[in-house]
Coordinates of C-alpha atoms and ligand atoms in Angstrom, one line a residue:
X1 CA -0.9 11.1 22.1
X2 CA -0.8 6.7 22.6
X3 CA -2.2 3.9 21.1
X4 CA -4.6 3.1 24.4
X5 CA -6.8 6.4 23.1
X6 CA -7.5 4.9 19.8
X7 CA -10.1 2.5 21.2
X8 CA -8.0 -0.7 20.6
X9 CA -8.9 -3.5 21.9
X10 CA -6.8 -5.0 25.3
X11 CA -5.0 -7.6 22.8
X12 CA -4.3 -5.7 20.3
X13 CA -2.8 -2.6 22.4
X14 CA -0.6 -5.8 23.9
X15 CA 0.8 -6.5 20.7
X16 CA 1.5 -3.0 19.7
X17 CA 3.4 -2.7 22.9
X18 CA 4.9 -6.0 22.4
X19 CA 6.6 -4.8 18.8
X20 CA 7.7 -1.4 21.3
X21 CA 6.0 0.8 19.4
X22 CA 4.9 3.9 21.9
X23 CA 3.3 6.2 20.0
X24 CA 1.1 5.8 16.7
X25 CA 1.6 7.5 13.3
X26 CA -0.6 10.6 12.1
X27 CA -1.8 8.1 9.3
X28 CA -2.7 5.8 12.3
X29 CA -3.6 8.4 14.9
X30 CA -6.4 9.6 12.4
X31 CA -7.4 6.5 10.7
X32 CA -7.5 4.0 13.4
X33 CA -10.5 5.7 15.5
X34 CA -12.8 5.7 12.0
X35 CA -12.3 2.6 11.0
X36 CA -13.6 1.3 13.9
X37 CA -16.3 3.4 13.9
X38 CA -16.8 1.1 10.5
X39 CA -16.6 4.2 8.7
X40 CA -15.3 4.3 4.7
X41 CA -11.6 6.0 4.9
X42 CA -9.6 7.4 1.7
X43 CA -6.5 7.2 3.3
X44 CA -3.8 9.1 1.0
X45 CA -0.5 8.2 2.2
X46 CA 2.5 6.2 1.3
X47 CA 4.5 3.0 2.2
X48 CA 6.8 4.3 5.2
X49 CA 4.2 6.3 7.0
X50 CA 2.6 3.1 8.9
X51 CA -0.2 2.7 7.1
X52 CA -0.5 -0.7 6.9
X53 CA -0.7 -0.7 11.1
X54 CA -3.2 1.7 10.4
X55 CA -5.6 -0.3 8.7
X56 CA -4.2 -4.1 10.1
X57 CA -4.7 -2.8 14.1
X58 CA -8.4 -1.9 14.0
X59 CA -8.8 -4.7 12.1
X60 CA -7.7 -7.3 14.3
X61 CA -9.6 -5.6 17.3
X62 CA -13.5 -5.5 14.8
X63 CA -12.1 -9.1 14.1
X64 CA -12.5 -10.5 17.6
X65 CA -15.6 -10.6 17.6
X66 CA -18.1 -13.2 14.6
X67 CA -16.5 -16.1 13.3
X68 CA -15.2 -17.4 9.7
X69 CA -17.1 -19.7 7.5
X70 CA -16.2 -21.8 4.8
X71 CA -15.0 -20.2 1.1
X72 CA -16.5 -17.0 2.6
X73 CA -14.0 -14.7 4.0
X74 CA -14.9 -11.8 6.7
X75 CA -12.5 -9.5 5.1
X76 CA -10.3 -8.6 2.3
X77 CA -7.1 -7.5 1.2
X78 CA -6.6 -6.3 -1.8
X79 CA -2.4 -6.0 -2.7
X80 CA -0.9 -4.8 -5.7
X81 CA 2.2 -7.1 -5.2
X82 CA 2.8 -10.3 -4.3
X83 CA 5.5 -8.9 -1.5
X84 CA 3.2 -5.6 -0.1
X85 CA 0.7 -9.2 0.3
X86 CA 3.1 -10.9 2.4
X87 CA 4.1 -8.2 4.2
X88 CA 0.2 -7.6 5.4
X89 CA 0.3 -11.1 6.4
X90 CA 3.4 -10.8 8.3
X91 CA 2.2 -7.6 10.0
X92 CA -1.4 -10.0 10.8
X93 CA 1.2 -12.6 12.4
X94 CA 2.8 -9.9 14.4
X95 CA -0.1 -8.2 15.9
X96 CA -2.4 -11.0 16.1
X97 CA -0.3 -13.3 17.6
X98 CA -2.9 -14.0 20.4
X99 CA -5.8 -14.1 18.5
X100 CA -6.9 -17.3 16.5
X101 CA -7.3 -15.8 13.6
X102 CA -7.0 -17.7 10.1
X103 CA -5.2 -15.4 7.5
X104 CA -4.7 -16.7 3.8
X105 CA -2.8 -15.4 0.7
X106 CA -3.8 -15.8 -2.5
X107 CA -0.9 -14.7 -5.0
X108 CA 0.5 -16.1 -8.1
X109 CA 3.4 -18.3 -7.3
X110 CA 1.5 -20.6 -4.7
X111 CA -0.7 -23.6 -5.3
X112 CA -4.1 -23.4 -6.0
X113 CA -4.9 -26.6 -4.1
X114 CA -2.7 -25.1 -1.2
X115 CA -4.9 -22.1 -1.4
X116 CA -8.1 -23.7 -2.2
X117 CA -7.8 -25.8 1.5
X118 CA -7.0 -23.0 3.3
X119 CA -10.4 -20.9 2.0
X120 CA -12.5 -24.1 2.6
X121 CA -11.1 -24.2 6.4
X122 CA -12.9 -20.7 6.6
X123 CA -10.6 -17.4 6.2
X124 CA -11.1 -13.8 8.4
X125 CA -8.7 -12.4 6.3
X126 CA -8.4 -12.6 3.0
X127 CA -5.3 -11.0 1.6
X128 CA -4.5 -10.9 -2.4
X129 CA -3.7 -9.6 -5.8
X130 CA -6.2 -9.0 -8.0
X131 CA -5.8 -11.0 -10.6
X132 CA -5.2 -14.6 -8.3
X133 CA -8.9 -13.7 -6.8
X134 CA -10.4 -13.4 -9.4
X135 CA -9.2 -16.8 -10.5
X136 CA -11.0 -18.6 -7.2
X137 CA -13.5 -16.1 -7.9
X138 CA -13.9 -17.6 -11.2
X139 CA -13.5 -21.1 -10.4
X140 CA -15.8 -21.0 -8.0
X141 CA -14.0 -21.5 -4.9
X142 CA -14.4 -18.3 -2.9
X143 CA -17.8 -15.9 -2.2
X144 CA -16.9 -12.7 -1.6
X145 CA -20.6 -11.9 0.2
X146 CA -19.7 -12.8 3.1
X147 CA -16.9 -9.9 3.1
X148 CA -17.7 -6.9 5.9
X149 CA -14.4 -4.5 4.7
X150 CA -12.6 -4.7 2.2
X151 CA -8.9 -2.8 1.8
X152 CA -7.7 -1.7 -1.5
X153 CA -3.9 -1.0 -0.9
X154 CA -1.8 1.4 -3.2
X155 CA -4.1 2.0 -5.4
X156 CA -2.2 4.4 -7.6
X157 CA 0.2 1.7 -7.9
X158 CA -2.6 -0.6 -9.0
X159 CA -3.6 1.6 -11.3
X160 CA -0.3 2.0 -12.8
X161 CA 0.3 -1.9 -13.2
X162 CA -3.1 -2.1 -15.0
X163 CA -5.3 -3.5 -12.3
X164 CA -8.4 -1.1 -12.4
X165 CA -10.6 -3.3 -14.0
X166 CA -9.8 -6.0 -12.2
X167 CA -10.6 -3.9 -8.9
X168 CA -14.0 -2.8 -10.4
X169 CA -14.9 -5.9 -10.8
X170 CA -14.0 -7.2 -7.2
X171 CA -16.2 -4.4 -5.8
X172 CA -18.8 -6.0 -7.4
X173 CA -18.7 -8.8 -5.8
X174 CA -18.9 -7.6 -2.2
X175 CA -21.8 -6.7 -0.6
X176 CA -22.6 -3.2 -1.2
X177 CA -23.0 -2.9 2.8
X178 CA -19.3 -3.2 3.6
X179 CA -16.5 -1.1 5.3
X180 CA -14.6 0.3 2.7
X181 CA -10.7 1.7 3.6
X182 CA -9.1 2.8 0.4
X183 CA -4.9 3.8 0.3
X184 CA -3.4 5.8 -2.2
X185 CA 0.0 7.8 -2.6
X186 CA -1.6 10.3 -5.3
X187 CA -4.9 11.2 -6.6
X188 CA -5.3 11.1 -10.1
X189 CA -7.9 11.1 -12.2
X190 CA -8.9 7.9 -12.4
X191 CA -8.3 6.9 -8.7
X192 CA -10.5 9.9 -7.7
X193 CA -13.5 9.0 -10.2
X194 CA -13.5 5.3 -8.1
X195 CA -13.2 6.5 -4.8
X196 CA -16.6 8.5 -5.7
X197 CA -18.0 5.2 -7.2
X198 CA -17.1 2.6 -4.1
X199 CA -16.5 4.7 -1.0
X200 CA -19.5 5.6 1.0
X201 CA -19.6 9.1 2.7
X202 CA -15.6 8.3 3.3
X203 CA -13.2 10.0 5.8
X204 CA -10.5 11.2 4.5
X205 CA -7.0 11.3 6.1
X206 CA -3.8 12.7 4.7
X207 CA -0.3 12.4 6.1
X208 CA 2.1 15.2 4.0
X209 CA 3.4 13.3 1.2
X210 CA 7.0 13.4 1.6
X211 CA 7.4 15.4 -1.7
X212 CA 10.7 15.5 -1.4
X213 CA 13.6 12.6 -0.1
X214 CA 14.2 13.0 3.6
X215 CA 17.1 15.5 5.2
X216 CA 18.8 12.6 6.8
X217 CA 19.8 11.0 3.3
X218 CA 23.0 12.2 1.8
X219 CA 22.4 12.2 -2.1
X220 CA 25.0 12.4 -4.7
X221 CA 25.5 11.5 -8.3
X222 CA 28.4 9.9 -9.9
X223 CA 29.2 10.2 -13.9
X224 CA 28.9 6.3 -15.3
X225 CA 29.8 5.8 -18.9
X226 CA 27.0 4.7 -21.5
X227 CA 27.9 1.1 -21.4
X228 CA 26.9 -1.7 -19.6
X229 CA 29.9 -2.6 -18.0
X230 CA 31.1 0.5 -17.4
X231 CA 28.4 0.8 -15.2
X232 CA 28.9 -2.4 -13.8
X233 CA 32.7 -1.8 -13.0
X234 CA 31.8 2.0 -11.2
X235 CA 29.3 0.1 -9.1
X236 CA 32.0 -2.1 -7.5
X237 CA 33.8 0.5 -7.4
X238 CA 31.0 2.7 -5.5
X239 CA 30.4 -0.4 -3.3
X240 CA 34.0 -0.7 -2.6
X241 CA 34.6 2.8 -1.4
X242 CA 31.0 3.6 0.0
X243 CA 31.5 4.8 4.1
X244 CA 29.7 3.2 6.5
X245 CA 27.5 0.7 4.3
X246 CA 25.9 -1.8 6.6
X247 CA 23.5 -2.8 3.9
X248 CA 22.1 -2.2 -0.1
X249 CA 19.4 -1.9 -2.3
X250 CA 21.0 -1.8 -5.8
X251 CA 18.1 -0.4 -8.3
X252 CA 18.0 -0.9 -11.9
X253 CA 15.0 0.0 -14.3
X254 CA 14.5 -3.2 -16.2
X255 CA 14.5 -6.9 -14.8
X256 CA 17.0 -7.9 -17.6
X257 CA 19.7 -5.8 -16.2
X258 CA 18.4 -6.9 -12.4
X259 CA 19.6 -10.5 -13.5
X260 CA 22.6 -9.0 -15.1
X261 CA 24.1 -7.4 -12.4
X262 CA 23.2 -9.6 -9.6
X263 CA 25.0 -12.3 -11.7
X264 CA 28.0 -10.1 -12.1
X265 CA 27.8 -8.6 -8.8
X266 CA 27.8 -12.3 -7.5
X267 CA 31.0 -13.3 -9.6
X268 CA 33.2 -11.2 -8.4
X269 CA 32.3 -12.2 -5.1
X270 CA 29.5 -10.1 -3.2
X271 CA 27.0 -11.6 -1.2
X272 CA 24.0 -10.5 -3.3
X273 CA 20.1 -11.5 -4.0
X274 CA 18.2 -9.9 -6.7
X275 CA 14.1 -9.3 -6.6
X276 CA 13.1 -8.8 -9.9
X277 CA 9.6 -10.1 -12.1
X278 CA 10.6 -13.3 -13.1
X279 CA 11.9 -14.6 -10.3
X280 CA 9.2 -17.6 -9.0
X281 CA 7.7 -16.8 -5.3
X282 CA 9.4 -19.1 -3.2
X283 CA 13.0 -17.6 -4.7
X284 CA 11.8 -13.3 -4.1
X285 CA 10.5 -14.5 -0.7
X286 CA 13.9 -16.6 0.2
X287 CA 15.8 -13.6 -1.2
X288 CA 14.2 -10.8 0.0
X289 CA 14.4 -13.1 3.9
X290 CA 18.1 -13.4 3.6
X291 CA 18.1 -9.3 3.0
X292 CA 16.1 -8.7 6.3
X293 CA 18.6 -11.0 8.2
X294 CA 21.2 -9.3 7.2
X295 CA 22.7 -12.9 5.5
X296 CA 22.7 -10.9 2.3
X297 CA 23.8 -7.2 2.7
X298 CA 23.3 -6.5 -0.9
X299 CA 20.0 -6.5 -3.1
X300 CA 19.6 -5.8 -6.6
X301 CA 15.8 -4.8 -7.3
X302 CA 13.7 -3.7 -9.9
X303 CA 10.8 -1.1 -8.7
X304 CA 8.1 -3.4 -9.5
X305 CA 9.5 -6.2 -7.5
X306 CA 10.8 -3.2 -4.9
X307 CA 8.0 -0.9 -4.3
X308 CA 6.3 -0.6 -0.8
X309 CA 9.1 -3.4 0.9
X310 CA 9.1 -2.9 4.4
X311 CA 12.7 -3.6 4.6
X312 CA 14.5 -1.2 7.9
X313 CA 17.8 0.3 8.1
X314 CA 18.8 0.1 4.8
X315 CA 22.7 2.4 4.8
X316 CA 22.9 3.0 1.2
X317 CA 20.6 2.9 -2.3
X318 CA 22.5 3.2 -5.2
X319 CA 20.7 3.8 -8.5
X320 CA 22.3 1.7 -10.8
X321 CA 20.2 3.2 -13.7
X322 CA 18.3 6.5 -12.9
X323 CA 14.9 5.9 -13.1
X324 CA 12.5 7.7 -15.5
X325 CA 9.9 8.7 -13.4
X326 CA 10.5 10.7 -10.7
X327 CA 8.3 9.5 -8.1
X328 CA 10.2 6.6 -8.4
X329 CA 13.5 8.0 -7.0
X330 CA 11.8 9.1 -4.3
X331 CA 10.0 5.7 -3.6
X332 CA 13.6 4.2 -4.0
X333 CA 15.7 6.8 -2.0
X334 CA 12.7 6.3 0.6
X335 CA 14.5 2.8 1.3
X336 CA 17.4 4.9 3.0
X337 CA 17.4 7.6 5.8
X338 CA 13.9 6.4 7.6
X339 CA 13.3 7.3 10.5
X340 CA 15.6 10.0 10.9
X341 CA 18.6 7.5 10.3
X342 CA 21.1 8.4 8.2
X343 CA 21.5 7.2 4.8
X344 CA 23.5 7.5 1.9
X345 CA 21.8 7.8 -2.2
X346 CA 23.8 7.7 -5.2
X347 CA 22.6 7.6 -8.7
X348 CA 24.7 6.2 -11.5
X349 CA 24.2 9.0 -14.2
X350 CA 24.7 8.4 -17.9
X351 CA 24.7 11.1 -20.1
X352 CA 21.9 10.1 -21.7
X353 CA 20.2 10.3 -18.4
X354 CA 20.2 14.4 -17.5
X355 CA 16.5 15.0 -18.6
X356 CA 15.4 12.1 -15.9
X357 CA 18.1 13.3 -13.4
X358 CA 16.7 17.5 -14.3
X359 CA 13.1 16.1 -13.6
X360 CA 14.3 14.0 -10.5
X361 CA 15.6 17.3 -9.0
X362 CA 12.5 19.5 -9.8
X363 CA 10.1 17.2 -8.1
X364 CA 12.8 17.1 -5.0
X365 CA 13.0 20.9 -5.5
X366 CA 16.7 20.3 -4.5
X367 CA 19.9 19.6 -6.9
X368 CA 21.9 16.3 -6.4
X369 CA 25.2 17.6 -6.0
X370 CA 28.4 15.1 -7.8
X371 CA 29.7 13.4 -5.7
X372 CA 33.3 13.8 -4.2
X373 CA 35.7 11.8 -5.9
X374 CA 38.0 11.4 -9.2
X375 CA 34.5 10.3 -11.4
X376 CA 35.7 11.8 -14.8
X377 CA 34.0 9.7 -17.8
X378 CA 36.4 10.4 -20.3
X379 CA 34.4 9.8 -22.9
X380 CA 31.4 11.9 -22.1
X381 CA 29.8 14.2 -25.3
X382 CA 32.5 12.7 -27.1
X383 CA 29.5 12.0 -30.1
X384 CA 32.4 11.1 -32.8
X385 CA 33.3 8.1 -30.4
X386 CA 30.0 7.0 -29.2
X387 CA 27.7 6.9 -32.2
X388 CA 29.3 4.2 -34.4
X389 CA 29.0 2.0 -31.3
X390 CA 25.6 2.7 -30.8
X391 CA 25.0 2.0 -34.7
X392 CA 26.4 -1.2 -34.4
X393 CA 24.2 -1.7 -31.3
X394 CA 21.5 -2.4 -33.9
X395 CA 21.0 -5.7 -33.0
X396 CA 21.0 -4.8 -29.1
X397 CA 18.4 -2.2 -29.9
X398 CA 16.0 -4.6 -31.1
X399 CA 17.2 -6.8 -28.6
X400 CA 16.2 -4.4 -26.0
X401 CA 20.0 -3.2 -25.5
X402 CA 21.0 -0.4 -23.8
X403 CA 21.3 1.9 -27.1
X404 CA 17.6 2.2 -27.2
X405 CA 15.7 5.2 -27.0
X406 CA 14.0 6.5 -24.1
X407 CA 10.4 5.8 -25.4
X408 CA 11.6 2.4 -26.3
X409 CA 12.2 1.7 -22.7
X410 CA 9.1 3.1 -21.5
X411 CA 7.3 1.3 -23.7
X412 CA 9.4 -1.7 -22.0
X413 CA 9.0 -0.5 -18.7
X414 CA 4.5 -0.4 -19.0
X415 CA 5.1 -3.7 -21.1
X416 CA 6.6 -5.2 -17.3
X417 CA 3.4 -3.4 -15.4
X418 CA 1.2 -5.2 -17.6
X419 CA 2.6 -8.3 -17.3
X420 CA 2.6 -8.1 -13.4
X421 CA -0.3 -6.6 -13.8
X422 CA -2.2 -10.1 -14.7
X423 CA -0.6 -12.3 -13.0
X424 CA -1.8 -15.4 -14.5
X425 CA -1.0 -14.9 -17.4
X426 CA 2.3 -13.6 -16.9
X427 CA 3.8 -17.2 -16.0
X428 CA 2.6 -18.1 -19.6
X429 CA 3.9 -15.4 -21.2
X430 CA 7.4 -14.3 -19.6
X431 CA 9.3 -17.6 -19.8
X432 CA 8.6 -17.4 -23.4
X433 CA 10.2 -13.7 -23.4
X434 CA 13.2 -14.5 -21.3
X435 CA 13.8 -17.7 -23.2
X436 CA 14.7 -15.1 -26.2
X437 CA 16.3 -12.0 -24.7
X438 CA 18.3 -13.3 -21.8
X439 CA 20.3 -16.4 -21.9
X440 CA 21.7 -15.1 -24.6
X441 CA 22.8 -11.5 -23.8
X442 CA 23.5 -13.3 -19.9
X443 CA 25.8 -16.0 -21.8
X444 CA 28.0 -13.3 -23.9
X445 CA 27.7 -11.1 -20.8
X446 CA 29.4 -13.8 -18.9
X447 CA 31.6 -15.0 -21.5
X448 CA 32.7 -11.7 -21.3
X449 CA 33.4 -11.3 -17.8
X450 CA 35.3 -14.5 -17.3
X451 CA 37.7 -13.1 -20.0
X452 CA 38.5 -10.1 -18.7
X453 CA 37.2 -9.0 -22.3
X454 CA 37.5 -5.0 -22.8
X455 CA 33.7 -5.7 -23.0
X456 CA 32.5 -2.4 -24.9
X457 CA 29.6 -3.5 -26.3
X458 CA 27.1 -6.4 -24.9
X459 CA 26.3 -7.9 -28.5
X460 CA 28.2 -10.8 -29.7
X461 CA 29.4 -9.4 -32.2
X462 CA 31.8 -7.1 -30.0
X463 CA 32.2 -9.6 -27.7
X464 CA 33.8 -12.0 -30.4
X465 CA 36.6 -9.8 -31.3
X466 CA 38.1 -8.8 -28.1
X467 CA 41.1 -7.8 -29.5
X468 CA 40.3 -5.0 -31.8
X469 CA 39.0 -3.3 -28.6
X470 CA 42.1 -3.7 -25.7
X471 CA 43.8 -0.1 -26.8
X472 CA 41.0 1.5 -26.2
X473 CA 40.2 3.7 -23.0
X474 CA 37.9 3.0 -20.2
X475 CA 35.8 5.7 -19.9
X476 CA 35.9 6.1 -16.5
X477 CA 38.5 8.7 -15.1
X478 CA 39.8 6.0 -12.3
X479 CA 38.8 3.3 -14.1
X480 CA 39.3 -0.7 -11.6
X481 CA 42.8 -1.4 -11.9
X482 CA 43.9 -3.7 -14.8
X483 CA 44.5 -6.7 -13.7
X484 CA 48.3 -6.3 -14.4
X485 CA 48.2 -3.1 -11.6
X486 CA 45.6 -4.9 -9.3
X487 CA 44.7 -9.0 -10.3
X488 CA 42.4 -9.2 -7.4
X489 CA 39.8 -6.6 -8.8
X490 CA 39.3 -8.3 -11.7
X491 CA 39.9 -11.9 -11.1
X492 CA 36.5 -13.7 -9.7
X493 CA 38.0 -16.1 -7.0
X494 CA 39.9 -13.9 -5.1
X495 CA 38.2 -11.1 -3.4
X496 CA 40.4 -10.4 -0.3
X497 CA 39.8 -6.7 -1.6
X498 CA 36.6 -6.7 -0.4
X499 CA 35.0 -6.0 3.5
X500 CA 34.3 -9.5 4.9
X501 CA 30.7 -9.2 5.0
X502 CA 30.1 -8.4 1.4
X503 CA 31.9 -11.5 0.6
X504 CA 29.6 -15.0 -0.6
X505 CA 29.8 -17.1 1.7
X506 CA 32.1 -20.0 0.6
X507 CA 31.0 -23.3 1.5
X508 CA 33.3 -26.0 3.2
X509 CA 32.5 -29.5 3.3
X510 CA 30.6 -31.1 5.9
X511 CA 33.2 -31.8 8.5
X512 CA 36.1 -30.3 6.8
Ligands
LIG1 P1 4.3 1.0 6.4 O1 4.1 2.7 6.0 O2 3.0 0.3 7.2 O3 5.4 0.0 5.1 O4 5.5 1.0 7.7 C1 6.5 1.5 7.6 C2 7.4 0.9 8.9 O5 7.1 2.2 10.2 C3 7.4 -0.5 8.7 O6 8.3 -0.8 9.4 C4 6.5 -0.2 10.7 O7 6.9 -1.6 11.0 C5 7.0 0.6 10.9 N1 6.1 1.2 11.8 C6 4.6 1.1 11.9 N2 3.9 1.6 12.8 C7 5.0 2.4 13.9 C8 4.9 3.1 15.3 N3 3.4 3.6 15.2 N4 5.9 3.4 15.6 C9 7.0 3.4 14.6 N5 7.6 2.5 13.9 C10 6.3 1.9 12.9

């Protein structure tokens, strides 16, 4: 099967050929003819299946006829996150290069004024996150009564993020007669309900969900100590020792952890970017772009920020934290080993993660072997030494530190989802939370790393008593050598032991 049999226009076929794609993916093969026949489509497919082009290509063909009117977009695409919205726009830019189409992005973090000016000129394709779209309709700057085609992408993700009421409101603002394309990776009851309410006689197209991880990915787990500093040491060791590492995404469960790990790696000389919900839009896009281009070979990311990102050819995925939801594991690991390429996924597993690992292994239907090498955790299971440390972490627990219960972490996770789900409010609320948590933790974190303290707890009290801890045995069996053994490892500033491409570029004065 080739693209030329699907009914796409000559211009679109030329654009597809220019990208080098010769064969449509199963979702493209099935969905494109229905979209061109102006039928509603219910697509059950995940990212990585080529589903973006499955709606972008026929939309470009449809949009060749007709013109946009001021403030009345012709088509509307709803995406759960800013990054996904930006990625869809990139698809339009790539495949629609030969067409004079106005494509606008309505996402948080970009000025209302600029967006408004673009809407006034008239747009053919409006790509939006639900919160920002409703802000514009409520201000009266946008009319959805001209929308001929509506795409709801990653619907189950929208559900996770609390967007469904917004989607329902938006569906009432677009004409009843529009065509609707609805994509979801799973069909929980709430999603089934809205497909029944908003799709008319839909054509169902389904591509087999990668219920498991690709066979080309080598997965392994490495035992890790509970303490954050132990995990960071272990991560550095894994990065140094990784075979064939070209680029990697390092996943953390919480955005605060993303910031800490990012800073720590930077301090140890790694060339690394970060992607989390607290970063403003330009910073996120810049980090992603640098990673895509290979300027930053490492990216520390949270699930919310990284879901669905189109990042081809990632050689390694590291789970700095084991995800609480097994689906997230599949998504994370799906960043590597794509399209038949080989990949490596390494999970750092603390004693507290055993339950989550068991759930992951059950979902993917295979056990994840321990990595080869000496990765013993000496304190593993030694409750008599671990408990008092946890008990002392009372203050840290209340601040959301590592000693928290699984339920507490889940609560924070859904809190993050809620915040991301209501973008306009996110910016007024999150900075307050950041002020109250991050700088304090990060400051003490930084201070510990700078002074090479034993770093056994991340609360201020422990860090202020470094002498008491120096005799403790590091909990990783073959720990990163201490300063006396190999000074370069813990000496920020001298990173000669890192592979060159992982090193942060040193800025030299102009003309030097
Ligand atoms: P998506 O599922 O839309 O996130 O796409 C996943 C990846 O597949 C992206 O990197 C696309 O550029 C790529 N892709 C989409 N369609 C094709 C195709 N027909 N052949 C090869 N790669 C494709």
